[in-house]
Amino acid sequence: MSSSAPTPTPTPTPIVELREYALHPSQVVSYTNSTTEASALRKSLTPLRLFSMPETGGMLNIATHMYYFQGGFAERSIRRNGMGKSEEWKTYVKSVKPCMISQKSSIFVEAPLVKEFSEVPGLVAGNAESMLEVFTILTIPTPR
């Protein structure tokens, strides 16, 4: 008889979901007010990390929500299913849907760890300027 160790359960890959809602300019205040009022509900149903309404630097009247799902796609599915069962959530969605022109969802996963700086064009070990340049490309500037 051979005994084999149990197969370890793979650790889910965390994901970040960025949801963007293009709003009718005349409905931005209504959307913002409804979303602010429903913020506790949203936080109880989702792992919300960011809600913003950029005023400069690109498309305007875009409500941006960012969620971090530690449990990956499985957690996202469970939470989205829970949202669909919530009568409070359905009421909120019904109130903001007329404010929207379109919506977009993007899912991001963590990139594999770069072990060698030579694998990244333009990045040199010990060179702070090259590190800052990489981070500048990857971050969203915030108004000051």
PDB file of C-alpha atoms in Angstrom:
ATOM      1  CA  MET A   1       0.000   0.000   0.000  1.00  0.00           C
ATOM      2  CA  SER A   2       1.208   3.395  -0.817  1.00  0.00           C
ATOM      3  CA  SER A   3       0.152   6.372   1.167  1.00  0.00           C
ATOM      4  CA  SER A   4       0.028   9.641  -0.572  1.00  0.00           C
ATOM      5  CA  ALA A   5      -0.188  13.028   1.010  1.00  0.00           C
ATOM      6  CA  PRO A   6      -3.419  14.879   0.391  1.00  0.00           C
ATOM      7  CA  THR A   7      -3.277  17.222  -2.548  1.00  0.00           C
ATOM      8  CA  PRO A   8      -3.052  20.751  -1.210  1.00  0.00           C
ATOM      9  CA  THR A   9      -5.887  23.060  -2.161  1.00  0.00           C
ATOM     10  CA  PRO A  10      -4.508  25.731  -4.462  1.00  0.00           C
ATOM     11  CA  THR A  11      -4.520  29.236  -3.021  1.00  0.00           C
ATOM     12  CA  PRO A  12      -6.846  31.433  -5.061  1.00  0.00           C
ATOM     13  CA  THR A  13      -5.251  34.252  -7.001  1.00  0.00           C
ATOM     14  CA  PRO A  14      -6.553  37.576  -5.647  1.00  0.00           C
ATOM     15  CA  ILE A  15      -8.151  39.882  -8.196  1.00  0.00           C
ATOM     16  CA  VAL A  16      -8.930  43.576  -8.426  1.00  0.00           C
ATOM     17  CA  GLU A  17     -12.047  44.634 -10.276  1.00  0.00           C
ATOM     18  CA  LEU A  18     -12.309  48.152 -11.629  1.00  0.00           C
ATOM     19  CA  ARG A  19     -15.867  49.157 -12.516  1.00  0.00           C
ATOM     20  CA  GLU A  20     -16.488  52.393 -14.394  1.00  0.00           C
ATOM     21  CA  TYR A  21     -19.887  53.937 -14.976  1.00  0.00           C
ATOM     22  CA  ALA A  22     -20.309  56.721 -17.537  1.00  0.00           C
ATOM     23  CA  LEU A  23     -23.003  59.030 -16.184  1.00  0.00           C
ATOM     24  CA  HIS A  24     -25.328  61.527 -17.800  1.00  0.00           C
ATOM     25  CA  PRO A  25     -23.880  64.935 -16.812  1.00  0.00           C
ATOM     26  CA  SER A  26     -27.262  66.013 -15.477  1.00  0.00           C
ATOM     27  CA  GLN A  27     -27.425  62.890 -13.258  1.00  0.00           C
ATOM     28  CA  VAL A  28     -23.991  62.968 -11.571  1.00  0.00           C
ATOM     29  CA  VAL A  29     -25.307  64.570  -8.369  1.00  0.00           C
ATOM     30  CA  SER A  30     -28.226  62.125  -8.148  1.00  0.00           C
ATOM     31  CA  TYR A  31     -25.893  59.139  -8.690  1.00  0.00           C
ATOM     32  CA  THR A  32     -23.373  60.426  -6.144  1.00  0.00           C
ATOM     33  CA  ASN A  33     -26.064  61.066  -3.522  1.00  0.00           C
ATOM     34  CA  SER A  34     -27.685  57.639  -3.990  1.00  0.00           C
ATOM     35  CA  THR A  35     -24.317  55.894  -3.948  1.00  0.00           C
ATOM     36  CA  THR A  36     -23.216  57.761  -0.825  1.00  0.00           C
ATOM     37  CA  GLU A  37     -26.456  56.823   0.923  1.00  0.00           C
ATOM     38  CA  ALA A  38     -25.938  53.168  -0.043  1.00  0.00           C
ATOM     39  CA  SER A  39     -22.249  53.085   0.912  1.00  0.00           C
ATOM     40  CA  ALA A  40     -22.751  51.026   4.097  1.00  0.00           C
ATOM     41  CA  LEU A  41     -24.828  48.514   2.126  1.00  0.00           C
ATOM     42  CA  ARG A  42     -22.181  48.314  -0.623  1.00  0.00           C
ATOM     43  CA  LYS A  43     -19.397  47.791   1.934  1.00  0.00           C
ATOM     44  CA  SER A  44     -21.395  45.023   3.626  1.00  0.00           C
ATOM     45  CA  LEU A  45     -21.834  43.200   0.294  1.00  0.00           C
ATOM     46  CA  THR A  46     -18.518  43.876  -1.446  1.00  0.00           C
ATOM     47  CA  PRO A  47     -14.816  44.404  -0.667  1.00  0.00           C
ATOM     48  CA  LEU A  48     -14.934  48.048  -1.860  1.00  0.00           C
ATOM     49  CA  ARG A  49     -11.534  49.742  -1.805  1.00  0.00           C
ATOM     50  CA  LEU A  50     -12.210  52.910  -3.810  1.00  0.00           C
ATOM     51  CA  PHE A  51     -15.061  55.083  -4.999  1.00  0.00           C
ATOM     52  CA  SER A  52     -14.087  58.172  -6.996  1.00  0.00           C
ATOM     53  CA  MET A  53     -15.453  60.676  -9.425  1.00  0.00           C
ATOM     54  CA  PRO A  54     -12.472  62.227 -11.263  1.00  0.00           C
ATOM     55  CA  GLU A  55     -12.868  65.893 -12.144  1.00  0.00           C
ATOM     56  CA  THR A  56      -9.750  66.246 -14.303  1.00  0.00           C
ATOM     57  CA  GLY A  57      -7.316  64.138 -16.297  1.00  0.00           C
ATOM     58  CA  GLY A  58      -9.384  62.135 -18.726  1.00  0.00           C
ATOM     59  CA  MET A  59     -13.026  61.283 -19.178  1.00  0.00           C
ATOM     60  CA  LEU A  60     -15.362  63.215 -16.911  1.00  0.00           C
ATOM     61  CA  ASN A  61     -18.597  62.045 -15.294  1.00  0.00           C
ATOM     62  CA  ILE A  62     -17.156  58.564 -14.792  1.00  0.00           C
ATOM     63  CA  ALA A  63     -17.927  56.953 -11.439  1.00  0.00           C
ATOM     64  CA  THR A  64     -15.109  54.577 -10.559  1.00  0.00           C
ATOM     65  CA  HIS A  65     -15.379  51.713  -8.080  1.00  0.00           C
ATOM     66  CA  MET A  66     -12.496  49.392  -7.211  1.00  0.00           C
ATOM     67  CA  TYR A  67     -12.884  46.084  -5.406  1.00  0.00           C
ATOM     68  CA  TYR A  68     -10.232  43.720  -4.018  1.00  0.00           C
ATOM     69  CA  PHE A  69     -11.251  40.051  -3.925  1.00  0.00           C
ATOM     70  CA  GLN A  70      -8.680  38.162  -1.824  1.00  0.00           C
ATOM     71  CA  GLY A  71     -10.448  34.898  -2.724  1.00  0.00           C
ATOM     72  CA  GLY A  72     -10.247  35.572  -6.464  1.00  0.00           C
ATOM     73  CA  PHE A  73     -13.012  34.787  -8.932  1.00  0.00           C
ATOM     74  CA  ALA A  74     -14.752  32.398  -6.521  1.00  0.00           C
ATOM     75  CA  GLU A  75     -15.170  35.147  -3.915  1.00  0.00           C
ATOM     76  CA  ARG A  76     -16.347  37.581  -6.588  1.00  0.00           C
ATOM     77  CA  SER A  77     -19.022  35.120  -7.741  1.00  0.00           C
ATOM     78  CA  ILE A  78     -20.244  34.503  -4.194  1.00  0.00           C
ATOM     79  CA  ARG A  79     -20.445  38.211  -3.416  1.00  0.00           C
ATOM     80  CA  ARG A  80     -22.124  39.121  -6.720  1.00  0.00           C
ATOM     81  CA  ASN A  81     -24.668  36.356  -6.088  1.00  0.00           C
ATOM     82  CA  GLY A  82     -25.349  37.833  -2.641  1.00  0.00           C
ATOM     83  CA  MET A  83     -25.874  41.269  -4.162  1.00  0.00           C
ATOM     84  CA  GLY A  84     -28.490  39.846  -6.515  1.00  0.00           C
ATOM     85  CA  LYS A  85     -30.419  38.401  -3.567  1.00  0.00           C
ATOM     86  CA  SER A  86     -30.452  41.653  -1.569  1.00  0.00           C
ATOM     87  CA  GLU A  87     -33.695  43.609  -1.900  1.00  0.00           C
ATOM     88  CA  GLU A  88     -31.892  46.738  -0.643  1.00  0.00           C
ATOM     89  CA  TRP A  89     -29.287  46.319  -3.389  1.00  0.00           C
ATOM     90  CA  LYS A  90     -31.960  45.866  -6.055  1.00  0.00           C
ATOM     91  CA  THR A  91     -33.626  49.096  -4.866  1.00  0.00           C
ATOM     92  CA  TYR A  92     -30.303  50.951  -5.046  1.00  0.00           C
ATOM     93  CA  VAL A  93     -29.550  49.660  -8.562  1.00  0.00           C
ATOM     94  CA  LYS A  94     -33.019  50.646  -9.724  1.00  0.00           C
ATOM     95  CA  SER A  95     -32.449  54.192  -8.408  1.00  0.00           C
ATOM     96  CA  VAL A  96     -29.080  54.708 -10.162  1.00  0.00           C
ATOM     97  CA  LYS A  97     -29.619  52.827 -13.419  1.00  0.00           C
ATOM     98  CA  PRO A  98     -31.288  55.850 -15.110  1.00  0.00           C
ATOM     99  CA  CYS A  99     -28.144  57.895 -14.306  1.00  0.00           C
ATOM    100  CA  MET A 100     -25.900  55.598 -16.372  1.00  0.00           C
ATOM    101  CA  ILE A 101     -24.962  55.810 -20.030  1.00  0.00           C
ATOM    102  CA  SER A 102     -22.697  52.755 -19.970  1.00  0.00           C
ATOM    103  CA  GLN A 103     -20.648  50.594 -17.660  1.00  0.00           C
ATOM    104  CA  LYS A 104     -17.325  48.811 -17.935  1.00  0.00           C
ATOM    105  CA  SER A 105     -15.683  46.155 -15.782  1.00  0.00           C
ATOM    106  CA  SER A 106     -11.974  45.274 -15.878  1.00  0.00           C
ATOM    107  CA  ILE A 107     -10.379  42.475 -13.861  1.00  0.00           C
ATOM    108  CA  PHE A 108      -6.713  42.585 -12.906  1.00  0.00           C
ATOM    109  CA  VAL A 109      -4.541  39.825 -11.491  1.00  0.00           C
ATOM    110  CA  GLU A 110      -1.149  40.218  -9.906  1.00  0.00           C
ATOM    111  CA  ALA A 111       1.689  39.959 -12.391  1.00  0.00           C
ATOM    112  CA  PRO A 112       4.260  37.239 -11.779  1.00  0.00           C
ATOM    113  CA  LEU A 113       7.158  38.322  -9.606  1.00  0.00           C
ATOM    114  CA  VAL A 114      10.076  39.609 -11.616  1.00  0.00           C
ATOM    115  CA  LYS A 115      13.169  37.940 -10.205  1.00  0.00           C
ATOM    116  CA  GLU A 116      15.714  39.585 -12.434  1.00  0.00           C
ATOM    117  CA  PHE A 117      15.814  43.290 -13.228  1.00  0.00           C
ATOM    118  CA  SER A 118      17.193  42.348 -16.626  1.00  0.00           C
ATOM    119  CA  GLU A 119      13.702  41.007 -17.409  1.00  0.00           C
ATOM    120  CA  VAL A 120      12.245  44.534 -17.269  1.00  0.00           C
ATOM    121  CA  PRO A 121      13.339  46.826 -20.118  1.00  0.00           C
ATOM    122  CA  GLY A 122      14.762  50.094 -18.790  1.00  0.00           C
ATOM    123  CA  LEU A 123      14.844  48.997 -15.127  1.00  0.00           C
ATOM    124  CA  VAL A 124      18.284  48.921 -13.539  1.00  0.00           C
ATOM    125  CA  ALA A 125      18.974  47.533 -10.054  1.00  0.00           C
ATOM    126  CA  GLY A 126      19.865  50.285  -7.589  1.00  0.00           C
ATOM    127  CA  ASN A 127      18.645  53.068  -9.893  1.00  0.00           C
ATOM    128  CA  ALA A 128      15.909  54.984  -8.033  1.00  0.00           C
ATOM    129  CA  GLU A 129      14.971  57.031 -11.108  1.00  0.00           C
ATOM    130  CA  SER A 130      14.164  53.922 -13.125  1.00  0.00           C
ATOM    131  CA  MET A 131      12.036  52.560 -10.244  1.00  0.00           C
ATOM    132  CA  LEU A 132      10.135  55.841  -9.966  1.00  0.00           C
ATOM    133  CA  GLU A 133       9.547  55.837 -13.699  1.00  0.00           C
ATOM    134  CA  VAL A 134       7.975  52.379 -13.519  1.00  0.00           C
ATOM    135  CA  PHE A 135       5.737  53.392 -10.622  1.00  0.00           C
ATOM    136  CA  THR A 136       4.702  56.607 -12.363  1.00  0.00           C
ATOM    137  CA  ILE A 137       3.477  54.564 -15.312  1.00  0.00           C
ATOM    138  CA  LEU A 138       1.527  52.186 -13.054  1.00  0.00           C
ATOM    139  CA  THR A 139      -0.164  54.732 -10.772  1.00  0.00           C
ATOM    140  CA  ILE A 140      -3.040  57.093 -11.369  1.00  0.00           C
ATOM    141  CA  PRO A 141      -2.070  60.701 -10.649  1.00  0.00           C
ATOM    142  CA  THR A 142      -4.193  62.393  -8.006  1.00  0.00           C
ATOM    143  CA  PRO A 143      -5.033  66.116  -8.029  1.00  0.00           C
ATOM    144  CA  ARG A 144      -3.122  68.193  -5.487  1.00  0.00           C
TER     145      ARG A 144
END
